[in-house]
Amino acid sequence: MTEQSQDHKKNSEEQQASGSRRRGDVLENAILSAAWEELAETGYSRLTMEAVAARAKTNKTAVYRRWPNKAKLIVAALMKHAPKPSIEAPDTGTLREDVLTLLDGIIKPMQMIGAETIHGLMVEFHGDELHSKMTLPPRSEDPLSKAMTNILRNAERRGELKLEELTERVITLPIDLVRLELLTTHTPLTDEAVIEIVDVIFLPLVRKLNKQG
């Protein structure tokens, strides 16, 4: 190998090491991994695009080209790396445990993400963009609403209730209360709050409506 070829190879290796040769999904994944790690180490409020770029061994222009602000970058990183909420309808054998298990599968990932990050994202998304992120599909198309309906159908088969006595709004009440709490407090619910929703609000209402029916 000539001296010129050796110099070219060395320059190429140095460029790859610095991240300048990475393109497309490879670079994007490196940035998202760096954002996830930076979030875990420094927290949302102290995280900067420059720090993410440095950790990903790229320049901040490459980061801003894909995500124009910190909130959008962190949302993308969470979608790729954070635990996904469970939206499957459990069948534990009792209505109470089924609802608690479903809600637990929703809030546990939020608790892991943490209140600071959730609050920061809620604050930094604005106007129509925030509205579009928070707008929910019709109840008939919402996976969580479908899961609640399936839970109540299982409870009906076990003889715990009559589903026909419950309106759509009552069926989705636990899910709606979790969403309302998140929107108004910008923090994930505690385990105690979830138990209160189920034991103090939802189950007494279901029993009352079935007794009346």
JSON list of N, CA, C and O in Angstrom, two decimals, residues 139 145 148-149 152 166-177 202 205 209:
[
{"chain": "A", "resi": 139, "resn": "ARG", "atom": "N", "xyz": [-64.16, 6.87, 20.96]},
{"chain": "A", "resi": 139, "resn": "ARG", "atom": "CA", "xyz": [-64.03, 5.76, 21.91]},
{"chain": "A", "resi": 139, "resn": "ARG", "atom": "C", "xyz": [-64.08, 4.41, 21.21]},
{"chain": "A", "resi": 139, "resn": "ARG", "atom": "O", "xyz": [-63.42, 3.46, 21.63]},
{"chain": "A", "resi": 145, "resn": "SER", "atom": "N", "xyz": [-59.94, 2.12, 25.21]},
{"chain": "A", "resi": 145, "resn": "SER", "atom": "CA", "xyz": [-61.39, 1.98, 25.41]},
{"chain": "A", "resi": 145, "resn": "SER", "atom": "C", "xyz": [-61.84, 0.56, 25.04]},
{"chain": "A", "resi": 145, "resn": "SER", "atom": "O", "xyz": [-62.68, -0.04, 25.71]},
{"chain": "A", "resi": 148, "resn": "MET", "atom": "N", "xyz": [-60.90, -1.72, 27.89]},
{"chain": "A", "resi": 148, "resn": "MET", "atom": "CA", "xyz": [-61.85, -1.64, 29.00]},
{"chain": "A", "resi": 148, "resn": "MET", "atom": "C", "xyz": [-63.14, -2.39, 28.68]},
{"chain": "A", "resi": 148, "resn": "MET", "atom": "O", "xyz": [-63.70, -3.08, 29.54]},
{"chain": "A", "resi": 149, "resn": "THR", "atom": "N", "xyz": [-63.61, -2.27, 27.45]},
{"chain": "A", "resi": 149, "resn": "THR", "atom": "CA", "xyz": [-64.82, -2.99, 27.05]},
{"chain": "A", "resi": 149, "resn": "THR", "atom": "C", "xyz": [-64.62, -4.50, 27.16]},
{"chain": "A", "resi": 149, "resn": "THR", "atom": "O", "xyz": [-65.48, -5.23, 27.65]},
{"chain": "A", "resi": 152, "resn": "LEU", "atom": "N", "xyz": [-64.73, -5.63, 30.76]},
{"chain": "A", "resi": 152, "resn": "LEU", "atom": "CA", "xyz": [-66.09, -5.69, 31.29]},
{"chain": "A", "resi": 152, "resn": "LEU", "atom": "C", "xyz": [-66.88, -6.85, 30.69]},
{"chain": "A", "resi": 152, "resn": "LEU", "atom": "O", "xyz": [-67.75, -7.42, 31.35]},
{"chain": "A", "resi": 166, "resn": "LEU", "atom": "N", "xyz": [-74.26, -0.34, 31.54]},
{"chain": "A", "resi": 166, "resn": "LEU", "atom": "CA", "xyz": [-73.19, 0.65, 31.59]},
{"chain": "A", "resi": 166, "resn": "LEU", "atom": "C", "xyz": [-73.09, 1.43, 30.28]},
{"chain": "A", "resi": 166, "resn": "LEU", "atom": "O", "xyz": [-73.04, 0.83, 29.20]},
{"chain": "A", "resi": 167, "resn": "THR", "atom": "N", "xyz": [-73.05, 2.74, 30.37]},
{"chain": "A", "resi": 167, "resn": "THR", "atom": "CA", "xyz": [-72.89, 3.57, 29.18]},
{"chain": "A", "resi": 167, "resn": "THR", "atom": "C", "xyz": [-71.42, 3.58, 28.77]},
{"chain": "A", "resi": 167, "resn": "THR", "atom": "O", "xyz": [-70.54, 3.20, 29.53]},
{"chain": "A", "resi": 168, "resn": "GLU", "atom": "N", "xyz": [-71.19, 4.05, 27.56]},
{"chain": "A", "resi": 168, "resn": "GLU", "atom": "CA", "xyz": [-69.82, 4.14, 27.04]},
{"chain": "A", "resi": 168, "resn": "GLU", "atom": "C", "xyz": [-68.95, 5.02, 27.93]},
{"chain": "A", "resi": 168, "resn": "GLU", "atom": "O", "xyz": [-67.78, 4.71, 28.17]},
{"chain": "A", "resi": 169, "resn": "ARG", "atom": "N", "xyz": [-69.51, 6.09, 28.44]},
{"chain": "A", "resi": 169, "resn": "ARG", "atom": "CA", "xyz": [-68.75, 7.00, 29.30]},
{"chain": "A", "resi": 169, "resn": "ARG", "atom": "C", "xyz": [-68.34, 6.32, 30.60]},
{"chain": "A", "resi": 169, "resn": "ARG", "atom": "O", "xyz": [-67.23, 6.54, 31.10]},
{"chain": "A", "resi": 170, "resn": "VAL", "atom": "N", "xyz": [-69.20, 5.48, 31.15]},
{"chain": "A", "resi": 170, "resn": "VAL", "atom": "CA", "xyz": [-68.86, 4.76, 32.38]},
{"chain": "A", "resi": 170, "resn": "VAL", "atom": "C", "xyz": [-67.79, 3.70, 32.09]},
{"chain": "A", "resi": 170, "resn": "VAL", "atom": "O", "xyz": [-66.84, 3.54, 32.87]},
{"chain": "A", "resi": 171, "resn": "ILE", "atom": "N", "xyz": [-67.91, 3.03, 30.96]},
{"chain": "A", "resi": 171, "resn": "ILE", "atom": "CA", "xyz": [-66.95, 1.98, 30.60]},
{"chain": "A", "resi": 171, "resn": "ILE", "atom": "C", "xyz": [-65.53, 2.54, 30.52]},
{"chain": "A", "resi": 171, "resn": "ILE", "atom": "O", "xyz": [-64.58, 1.92, 30.99]},
{"chain": "A", "resi": 172, "resn": "THR", "atom": "N", "xyz": [-65.39, 3.72, 29.95]},
{"chain": "A", "resi": 172, "resn": "THR", "atom": "CA", "xyz": [-64.05, 4.30, 29.76]},
{"chain": "A", "resi": 172, "resn": "THR", "atom": "C", "xyz": [-63.62, 5.22, 30.90]},
{"chain": "A", "resi": 172, "resn": "THR", "atom": "O", "xyz": [-62.57, 5.84, 30.82]},
{"chain": "A", "resi": 173, "resn": "LEU", "atom": "N", "xyz": [-64.42, 5.30, 31.95]},
{"chain": "A", "resi": 173, "resn": "LEU", "atom": "CA", "xyz": [-64.14, 6.24, 33.04]},
{"chain": "A", "resi": 173, "resn": "LEU", "atom": "C", "xyz": [-62.73, 6.10, 33.62]},
{"chain": "A", "resi": 173, "resn": "LEU", "atom": "O", "xyz": [-62.03, 7.12, 33.79]},
{"chain": "A", "resi": 174, "resn": "PRO", "atom": "N", "xyz": [-62.23, 4.92, 33.94]},
{"chain": "A", "resi": 174, "resn": "PRO", "atom": "CA", "xyz": [-60.87, 4.83, 34.52]},
{"chain": "A", "resi": 174, "resn": "PRO", "atom": "C", "xyz": [-59.80, 5.39, 33.57]},
{"chain": "A", "resi": 174, "resn": "PRO", "atom": "O", "xyz": [-58.90, 6.10, 34.01]},
{"chain": "A", "resi": 175, "resn": "ILE", "atom": "N", "xyz": [-59.93, 5.10, 32.29]},
{"chain": "A", "resi": 175, "resn": "ILE", "atom": "CA", "xyz": [-58.96, 5.60, 31.31]},
{"chain": "A", "resi": 175, "resn": "ILE", "atom": "C", "xyz": [-59.05, 7.11, 31.20]},
{"chain": "A", "resi": 175, "resn": "ILE", "atom": "O", "xyz": [-58.03, 7.82, 31.17]},
{"chain": "A", "resi": 176, "resn": "ASP", "atom": "N", "xyz": [-60.28, 7.62, 31.16]},
{"chain": "A", "resi": 176, "resn": "ASP", "atom": "CA", "xyz": [-60.47, 9.07, 31.03]},
{"chain": "A", "resi": 176, "resn": "ASP", "atom": "C", "xyz": [-59.91, 9.81, 32.25]},
{"chain": "A", "resi": 176, "resn": "ASP", "atom": "O", "xyz": [-59.32, 10.90, 32.12]},
{"chain": "A", "resi": 177, "resn": "LEU", "atom": "N", "xyz": [-60.07, 9.24, 33.44]},
{"chain": "A", "resi": 177, "resn": "LEU", "atom": "CA", "xyz": [-59.55, 9.89, 34.65]},
{"chain": "A", "resi": 177, "resn": "LEU", "atom": "C", "xyz": [-58.02, 9.90, 34.67]},
{"chain": "A", "resi": 177, "resn": "LEU", "atom": "O", "xyz": [-57.41, 10.87, 35.12]},
{"chain": "A", "resi": 202, "resn": "PHE", "atom": "N", "xyz": [-64.75, 4.06, 40.33]},
{"chain": "A", "resi": 202, "resn": "PHE", "atom": "CA", "xyz": [-65.27, 3.21, 39.25]},
{"chain": "A", "resi": 202, "resn": "PHE", "atom": "C", "xyz": [-66.11, 2.05, 39.73]},
{"chain": "A", "resi": 202, "resn": "PHE", "atom": "O", "xyz": [-67.27, 1.89, 39.32]},
{"chain": "A", "resi": 205, "resn": "LEU", "atom": "N", "xyz": [-69.52, 2.88, 41.26]},
{"chain": "A", "resi": 205, "resn": "LEU", "atom": "CA", "xyz": [-70.45, 3.34, 40.23]},
{"chain": "A", "resi": 205, "resn": "LEU", "atom": "C", "xyz": [-71.00, 2.16, 39.43]},
{"chain": "A", "resi": 205, "resn": "LEU", "atom": "O", "xyz": [-72.20, 2.09, 39.15]},
{"chain": "A", "resi": 209, "resn": "LEU", "atom": "N", "xyz": [-74.99, 1.13, 39.32]},
{"chain": "A", "resi": 209, "resn": "LEU", "atom": "CA", "xyz": [-75.75, 1.08, 38.07]},
{"chain": "A", "resi": 209, "resn": "LEU", "atom": "C", "xyz": [-76.33, -0.31, 37.83]},
{"chain": "A", "resi": 209, "resn": "LEU", "atom": "O", "xyz": [-77.44, -0.46, 37.32]}
]
